[in-house]
XYZ file of C-alpha atoms in Angstrom:
483
model
C 3.123 -7.362 15.710
C 2.161 -9.307 18.822
C -1.259 -7.659 18.847
C -1.772 -8.534 15.177
C -0.834 -12.167 15.804
C -3.188 -12.448 18.780
C -6.037 -10.779 16.907
C -5.467 -13.064 13.914
C -5.452 -16.199 16.066
C -8.590 -15.125 17.923
C -10.386 -14.196 14.703
C -9.516 -17.540 13.111
C -10.655 -19.395 16.227
C -13.830 -17.356 16.425
C -14.678 -17.891 12.763
C -13.945 -21.603 13.108
C -16.089 -21.882 16.228
C -18.966 -19.969 14.681
C -18.751 -22.041 11.503
C -18.657 -25.296 13.470
C -21.583 -24.118 15.581
C -23.629 -23.212 12.519
C -22.891 -26.523 10.827
C -23.616 -28.499 13.986
C -26.862 -26.629 14.513
C -27.925 -27.146 10.923
C -27.119 -30.870 10.924
C -28.727 -31.452 14.323
C -31.853 -29.544 13.394
C -32.086 -31.377 10.082
C -31.661 -34.762 11.778
C -34.245 -34.017 14.451
C -36.788 -32.731 11.968
C -36.193 -35.608 9.568
C -36.687 -38.151 12.336
C -39.865 -36.402 13.422
C -41.116 -36.202 9.843
C -40.386 -39.863 9.142
C -42.066 -40.927 12.378
C -45.095 -38.766 11.672
C -45.484 -39.974 8.047
C -45.014 -43.666 8.899
C -47.251 -43.440 11.923
C -50.053 -41.701 10.009
C -49.816 -44.132 7.095
C -49.982 -47.235 9.311
C -52.708 -45.920 11.549
C -54.875 -44.561 8.719
C -54.539 -47.833 6.774
C -55.497 -49.886 9.814
C -58.547 -47.782 10.674
C -59.685 -47.430 7.043
C -60.009 -51.249 6.718
C -63.251 -51.136 8.757
C -64.440 -47.813 7.419
C -67.397 -47.635 5.030
C -67.656 -45.135 2.228
C -69.291 -42.791 1.710
C -69.171 -41.653 5.356
C -71.486 -39.309 7.196
C -70.342 -36.653 9.649
C -70.547 -38.948 12.635
C -68.637 -41.835 11.070
C -65.998 -39.419 9.766
C -65.555 -37.988 13.267
C -65.164 -41.521 14.679
C -62.543 -42.215 11.984
C -60.544 -39.082 12.926
C -60.754 -39.952 16.616
C -59.570 -43.563 16.074
C -56.622 -42.417 13.956
C -55.712 -39.785 16.581
C -55.885 -42.348 19.412
C -53.169 -44.359 17.734
C -50.936 -41.345 17.138
C -50.788 -39.915 20.642
C -51.059 -36.164 21.034
C -51.386 -35.370 17.370
C -54.467 -33.614 16.004
C -56.056 -35.546 13.133
C -58.269 -33.993 10.482
C -60.299 -36.205 8.126
C -61.866 -34.800 4.984
C -64.276 -36.356 2.560
C -65.527 -34.040 -0.107
C -67.318 -31.299 1.855
C -67.238 -33.133 5.167
C -64.503 -32.258 7.692
C -63.923 -33.968 11.033
C -61.331 -32.996 13.666
C -60.205 -35.276 16.476
C -60.040 -32.255 18.826
C -63.170 -30.194 18.367
C -61.567 -27.201 20.066
C -58.509 -27.079 17.809
C -58.205 -24.454 15.086
C -56.859 -26.281 12.050
C -57.860 -24.100 9.126
C -54.727 -21.941 9.090
C -52.399 -24.849 9.770
C -53.506 -26.958 6.786
C -52.582 -24.805 3.837
C -54.119 -24.733 0.396
C -50.823 -25.841 -1.120
C -50.630 -28.935 1.074
C -54.241 -29.908 0.298
C -53.579 -29.553 -3.422
C -50.435 -31.670 -3.147
C -52.296 -34.407 -1.230
C -55.244 -34.387 -3.649
C -53.112 -34.668 -6.780
C -50.021 -36.417 -5.520
C -51.311 -39.829 -4.552
C -48.950 -40.229 -1.577
C -48.009 -38.759 1.783
C -47.070 -35.098 1.836
C -45.836 -32.900 4.680
C -45.288 -29.232 5.362
C -43.781 -27.262 8.276
C -45.853 -24.240 9.208
C -45.773 -21.556 11.876
C -49.024 -20.782 13.611
C -49.180 -18.148 16.309
C -45.366 -18.090 16.406
C -45.190 -21.797 17.149
C -43.822 -24.482 14.742
C -45.941 -27.385 13.540
C -45.544 -30.302 11.159
C -48.594 -31.113 9.046
C -48.665 -34.520 7.272
C -51.394 -35.358 4.784
C -52.194 -38.375 2.681
C -55.088 -39.767 0.673
C -56.700 -43.026 1.856
C -56.835 -45.636 -0.908
C -59.007 -48.766 -1.234
C -57.596 -51.895 0.222
C -57.408 -53.733 -3.138
C -55.569 -50.786 -4.684
C -57.334 -51.239 -8.049
C -59.901 -48.525 -7.624
C -57.380 -45.799 -6.727
C -58.114 -43.058 -4.214
C -61.239 -43.259 -2.111
C -61.682 -39.478 -1.842
C -60.909 -39.648 1.874
C -58.001 -37.501 3.052
C -56.434 -37.587 6.457
C -54.090 -34.975 8.009
C -52.046 -35.136 11.226
C -50.799 -31.971 12.943
C -47.693 -32.508 15.100
C -46.401 -29.917 17.569
C -42.670 -29.199 16.921
C -42.007 -27.107 20.014
C -40.151 -29.941 21.721
C -37.873 -30.384 18.709
C -37.316 -26.626 18.561
C -36.366 -26.537 22.219
C -33.970 -29.454 21.746
C -32.139 -27.808 18.877
C -32.064 -24.467 20.734
C -30.534 -26.184 23.773
C -27.929 -27.773 21.507
C -27.161 -24.371 19.975
C -26.777 -22.809 23.421
C -24.396 -25.575 24.476
C -22.243 -25.183 21.389
C -22.320 -21.395 21.701
C -21.250 -21.612 25.341
C -18.305 -23.713 24.231
C -17.176 -20.937 21.888
C -15.974 -18.695 24.743
C -13.373 -21.136 26.129
C -12.278 -21.903 22.585
C -11.614 -18.216 21.925
C -9.813 -17.808 25.258
C -7.703 -20.860 24.538
C -6.899 -19.446 21.106
C -5.822 -16.146 22.708
C -3.503 -17.988 25.128
C -2.033 -20.067 22.307
C -1.612 -16.892 20.239
C 0.300 -15.195 23.065
C 2.574 -18.196 23.425
C 3.123 -18.397 19.669
C 3.741 -14.642 19.443
C 6.247 -14.831 22.258
C 8.047 -17.701 20.558
C 8.083 -15.983 17.172
C 8.743 -12.434 18.315
C 11.562 -13.145 20.772
C 14.144 -13.661 17.998
C 12.630 -10.772 16.054
C 13.084 -8.473 19.058
C 16.658 -9.658 19.518
C 17.320 -9.009 15.848
C 15.771 -5.535 16.113
C 17.873 -4.724 19.184
C 21.028 -5.868 17.433
C 20.124 -3.818 14.358
C 19.665 -0.670 16.471
C 22.979 -1.283 18.212
C 24.618 -1.689 14.822
C 23.029 1.557 13.638
C 24.316 3.327 16.777
C 27.865 2.281 15.933
C 28.309 -0.966 17.858
C 29.702 -3.034 15.013
C 30.325 -5.966 17.352
C 26.606 -6.549 17.897
C 25.517 -10.066 16.937
C 22.440 -12.300 17.229
C 22.506 -15.802 18.684
C 21.463 -18.334 16.020
C 19.334 -21.292 17.099
C 17.382 -23.714 14.941
C 17.119 -24.063 11.198
C 13.970 -22.092 10.376
C 13.581 -18.851 8.437
C 14.303 -16.695 11.494
C 17.534 -18.588 12.077
C 18.501 -17.979 8.443
C 17.709 -14.291 8.898
C 19.842 -14.091 12.059
C 22.683 -15.897 10.305
C 22.484 -13.466 7.367
C 22.480 -10.509 9.784
C 25.610 -11.799 11.516
C 27.361 -12.313 8.190
C 26.421 -8.779 7.127
C 27.637 -7.359 10.448
C 30.932 -9.268 10.089
C 31.451 -7.865 6.596
C 30.543 -4.351 7.771
C 32.897 -4.579 10.734
C 35.717 -5.801 8.516
C 35.084 -3.000 6.007
C 34.943 -0.421 8.784
C 38.205 -1.663 10.265
C 39.840 -1.549 6.842
C 38.541 1.964 6.155
C 39.616 3.186 9.570
C 43.062 1.728 8.994
C 43.332 3.390 5.596
C 42.089 6.697 7.018
C 44.596 6.533 9.858
C 47.379 5.782 7.377
C 46.276 8.698 5.191
C 46.221 11.077 8.144
C 49.586 9.859 9.330
C 50.954 10.241 5.811
C 49.704 13.843 5.556
C 51.098 14.663 8.973
C 54.450 13.053 8.185
C 54.743 14.750 4.803
C 53.810 18.116 6.278
C 56.339 17.671 9.061
C 59.090 16.625 6.680
C 58.387 19.622 4.436
C 58.779 22.159 7.223
C 62.603 22.062 7.317
C 63.243 22.475 3.583
C 60.460 25.059 3.397
C 62.082 27.048 6.174
C 65.301 27.125 4.180
C 63.416 28.013 0.972
C 61.599 30.795 2.821
C 64.852 32.324 4.016
C 66.324 32.186 0.512
C 63.123 33.637 -0.986
C 63.173 36.447 1.589
C 66.754 37.339 0.708
C 65.905 37.306 -2.981
C 62.855 39.552 -2.437
C 64.893 42.015 -0.409
C 67.465 42.289 -3.220
C 64.887 42.189 -6.023
C 65.251 45.887 -6.745
C 68.915 45.325 -7.608
C 68.175 42.478 -10.015
C 67.192 42.636 -13.678
C 63.405 43.022 -14.171
C 62.756 39.412 -15.248
C 64.913 38.036 -12.451
C 63.223 40.343 -9.923
C 59.782 39.213 -11.091
C 60.838 35.569 -10.764
C 62.272 36.192 -7.296
C 59.043 37.794 -6.083
C 56.995 34.902 -7.581
C 59.184 32.365 -5.821
C 58.725 34.231 -2.550
C 54.945 34.379 -2.945
C 54.600 30.707 -3.851
C 56.978 29.655 -1.076
C 54.893 31.594 1.436
C 51.727 29.985 0.076
C 53.275 26.518 0.284
C 54.330 27.198 3.872
C 50.765 28.190 4.780
C 49.422 25.073 3.075
C 51.773 22.871 5.092
C 50.735 24.638 8.302
C 47.048 24.173 7.430
C 47.590 20.493 6.670
C 49.319 19.987 9.999
C 46.493 21.803 11.787
C 43.870 19.632 10.063
C 45.896 16.538 10.983
C 45.860 17.590 14.633
C 42.071 18.000 14.508
C 41.671 14.571 12.893
C 43.922 12.967 15.499
C 42.004 14.605 18.359
C 45.211 16.211 19.579
C 43.846 19.784 19.657
C 43.159 21.378 23.036
C 41.686 24.737 23.966
C 43.850 27.251 25.792
C 40.846 29.198 27.024
C 40.789 32.259 29.212
C 38.474 35.200 29.747
C 38.971 37.492 26.768
C 37.612 40.829 25.577
C 36.089 39.809 22.245
C 35.996 43.317 20.757
C 39.730 43.763 21.406
C 40.416 40.335 19.913
C 38.551 41.176 16.689
C 40.226 44.603 16.382
C 43.677 43.092 16.951
C 43.056 40.433 14.297
C 42.041 43.062 11.725
C 44.947 45.365 12.611
C 47.491 42.551 12.386
C 46.558 41.970 8.743
C 46.085 45.626 7.795
C 42.340 45.329 7.277
C 41.188 47.969 9.750
C 40.507 50.576 7.060
C 38.823 48.081 4.734
C 36.246 46.703 7.215
C 33.331 48.375 8.991
C 33.034 47.124 12.571
C 30.236 47.159 15.132
C 31.954 45.946 18.267
C 30.228 46.677 21.601
C 32.632 47.221 24.468
C 32.772 45.058 27.547
C 31.673 41.776 25.924
C 33.913 39.178 27.534
C 33.862 35.392 27.274
C 36.092 32.415 27.978
C 37.622 31.496 24.613
C 40.915 30.506 23.053
C 42.093 33.886 21.739
C 44.432 32.413 19.114
C 41.725 30.218 17.644
C 39.197 33.061 17.566
C 41.843 35.081 15.689
C 42.136 32.275 13.127
C 38.346 32.217 12.651
C 38.122 36.003 12.220
C 41.045 36.067 9.804
C 39.539 33.371 7.614
C 35.979 34.763 7.521
C 37.021 38.402 6.962
C 39.730 37.443 4.446
C 37.148 35.399 2.580
C 34.770 38.382 2.409
C 37.499 40.794 1.272
C 38.776 38.556 -1.519
C 35.534 37.177 -2.911
C 32.813 39.560 -1.731
C 32.204 43.186 -2.410
C 32.541 46.270 -0.214
C 31.494 47.226 2.302
C 32.529 44.286 4.488
C 30.999 44.580 7.959
C 31.869 42.722 11.149
C 29.170 42.745 13.855
C 29.668 41.364 17.370
C 26.704 40.621 19.633
C 24.834 38.131 21.781
C 21.712 36.044 21.235
C 19.528 33.584 23.109
C 19.580 29.887 22.203
C 17.123 29.038 19.413
C 15.751 26.044 21.350
C 14.555 28.278 24.189
C 16.792 26.559 26.728
C 17.932 29.890 28.173
C 21.580 29.621 27.103
C 23.279 32.728 25.720
C 25.554 32.806 22.668
C 28.181 35.116 21.253
C 27.588 35.921 17.591
C 30.126 37.319 15.156
C 28.608 38.184 11.790
C 30.778 38.854 8.717
C 28.781 40.223 5.754
C 29.689 41.528 2.325
C 27.877 42.962 -0.697
C 29.466 40.773 -3.343
C 27.789 38.358 -5.767
C 27.125 35.842 -2.992
C 27.666 32.115 -3.109
C 26.695 30.199 -6.252
C 23.843 27.664 -6.025
C 24.872 24.538 -4.137
C 27.954 26.165 -2.607
C 26.457 26.699 0.858
C 26.256 22.960 1.490
C 29.931 22.459 0.612
C 31.625 25.718 1.547
C 33.115 24.136 4.682
C 34.431 21.056 2.854
C 38.192 20.644 2.685
C 39.821 21.936 -0.508
C 36.428 23.077 -1.846
C 36.612 25.971 -4.325
C 33.271 27.640 -4.913
C 34.022 28.537 -8.554
C 36.873 28.791 -11.007
C 37.411 32.426 -10.121
C 38.470 31.350 -6.640
C 41.412 29.412 -7.838
C 43.422 29.908 -4.683
C 40.931 28.883 -2.041
C 37.993 30.536 -0.484
C 38.654 31.032 3.167
C 42.035 31.798 4.664
C 43.924 34.852 5.712
C 46.335 34.906 2.774
C 45.901 36.526 -0.529
C 45.823 33.109 -2.120
C 44.176 30.313 -0.135
C 44.772 26.631 0.360
C 41.089 25.675 0.341
C 41.325 24.606 3.998
C 40.495 27.903 5.692
C 36.751 27.473 6.175
C 37.236 23.870 7.298
C 39.781 24.970 9.933
C 37.522 27.839 11.040
C 34.582 25.454 11.523
C 36.737 22.975 13.471
C 37.883 25.783 15.774
C 34.271 26.859 16.304
C 33.217 23.288 17.144
C 36.148 23.007 19.543
C 34.495 25.846 21.496
C 31.117 24.084 21.327
C 29.856 26.412 18.621
C 29.326 26.473 14.879
C 29.463 28.654 11.778
C 26.424 29.277 9.551
C 26.322 30.764 6.081
C 23.393 32.467 4.363
C 22.601 34.926 1.608
C 22.693 38.550 2.660
C 19.528 40.679 2.692
C 20.953 42.783 -0.146
C 23.152 40.388 -2.085
C 26.422 39.057 -0.749
C 27.051 36.325 1.789
C 26.777 36.348 5.572
C 28.957 34.052 7.710
C 27.867 33.885 11.355
C 30.068 32.470 14.115
C 28.122 31.257 17.177
C 29.947 30.413 20.415
C 28.485 29.622 23.849
C 28.841 32.657 26.100
C 30.869 31.435 29.063
C 32.165 34.010 31.476
C 35.057 33.763 33.904
C 32.798 33.068 36.909
C 31.088 30.188 35.120
C 34.396 28.693 34.057
C 35.818 28.718 37.553
C 32.535 27.611 39.148
């Protein structure tokens, strides 16, 4: 913006200087030429009238030459040409006057009855030619047939106007430089508050809601700064209100979940007793007892998931990391849930990394349980390593869970890790936890656990239908952790 302001100022100054120079040159040239023309016309008229008083008509060549010489003597350095019918006399016998007195000027003098003038260029030099007919002294008999012409050299006038043009043109350079300096000062004055406003805007965008702009003056920039501050105040107030409401909501969820644990523990014990004695109950009562047990277990898992999410939101989650054999961890997670026979595994031995074993178990349980419930067999779990995609040289652990089911519906990939998101109506009990019926929080908890390790979880369509969830964790070994 500063460059544009400076360029604009300089262009305006340059155009103004050039325009002023052109106008000054035109007016000066016109004034000089007009003065020269008036002097030449008046001088020729007075001198020709004075000499013609003693001149006899018709003249011969000698008397006509004397007439031209006398008129020229009174006009200084001008060349005088006298014409009478076919006779022509020139005050300077060596001067070439034929090309300087044009046919148009002669016709105008012959028919006009008064003084006429014309500027001509001869051999690249400017001249002023003035012509007039000589009339009888009494004025009653009209023109005498005698014509007189004076040729004036305009080189001095040309040089004067050229010198004036050079002077004005030389003055253009300091004018442009002065305009550039003034433009820099004006740009600095105008752009300083704009830069401050831009800096405050960037700080606001980066999360510093306390960023403000000092307001000075009463111009448009001051109004803009004042509006920015008012907007920032409103945004800060809204953010504080939203943060307060969010904190209250998180605290409410955590409190409710905590308060539900005690009665749920009692309900779980009762439900367990009922399920154990269900075979001794009437069929309808047995069915109801088993349903109560299932729903109580689901409610307990939901409360546990809510408490886990609350801990993530509060930033109270910490890693209990140690060097772990990842293949053993995956196999133990599958065996604990009875999925060993239902899942194909490709687990290379000896792959160890520093991770929180319990949290990796939660991730595996959620991803594999998701594939078993909503995908199609075979479900495969593949453990491996990969280099960082950015070429930085870092190494990653990858755990890929793939199935051959119908895959995710359109638009589900962008929201599959949202809390309580259900991909379709067929997944009425959640889409990603280790229970038979989910809470809708499993994938969200799995992703939070992956991020806690510095990793992530990606989802994509499988090469032959189905969905592929890929866990990526930085590969940190025991030596690196201790070093």
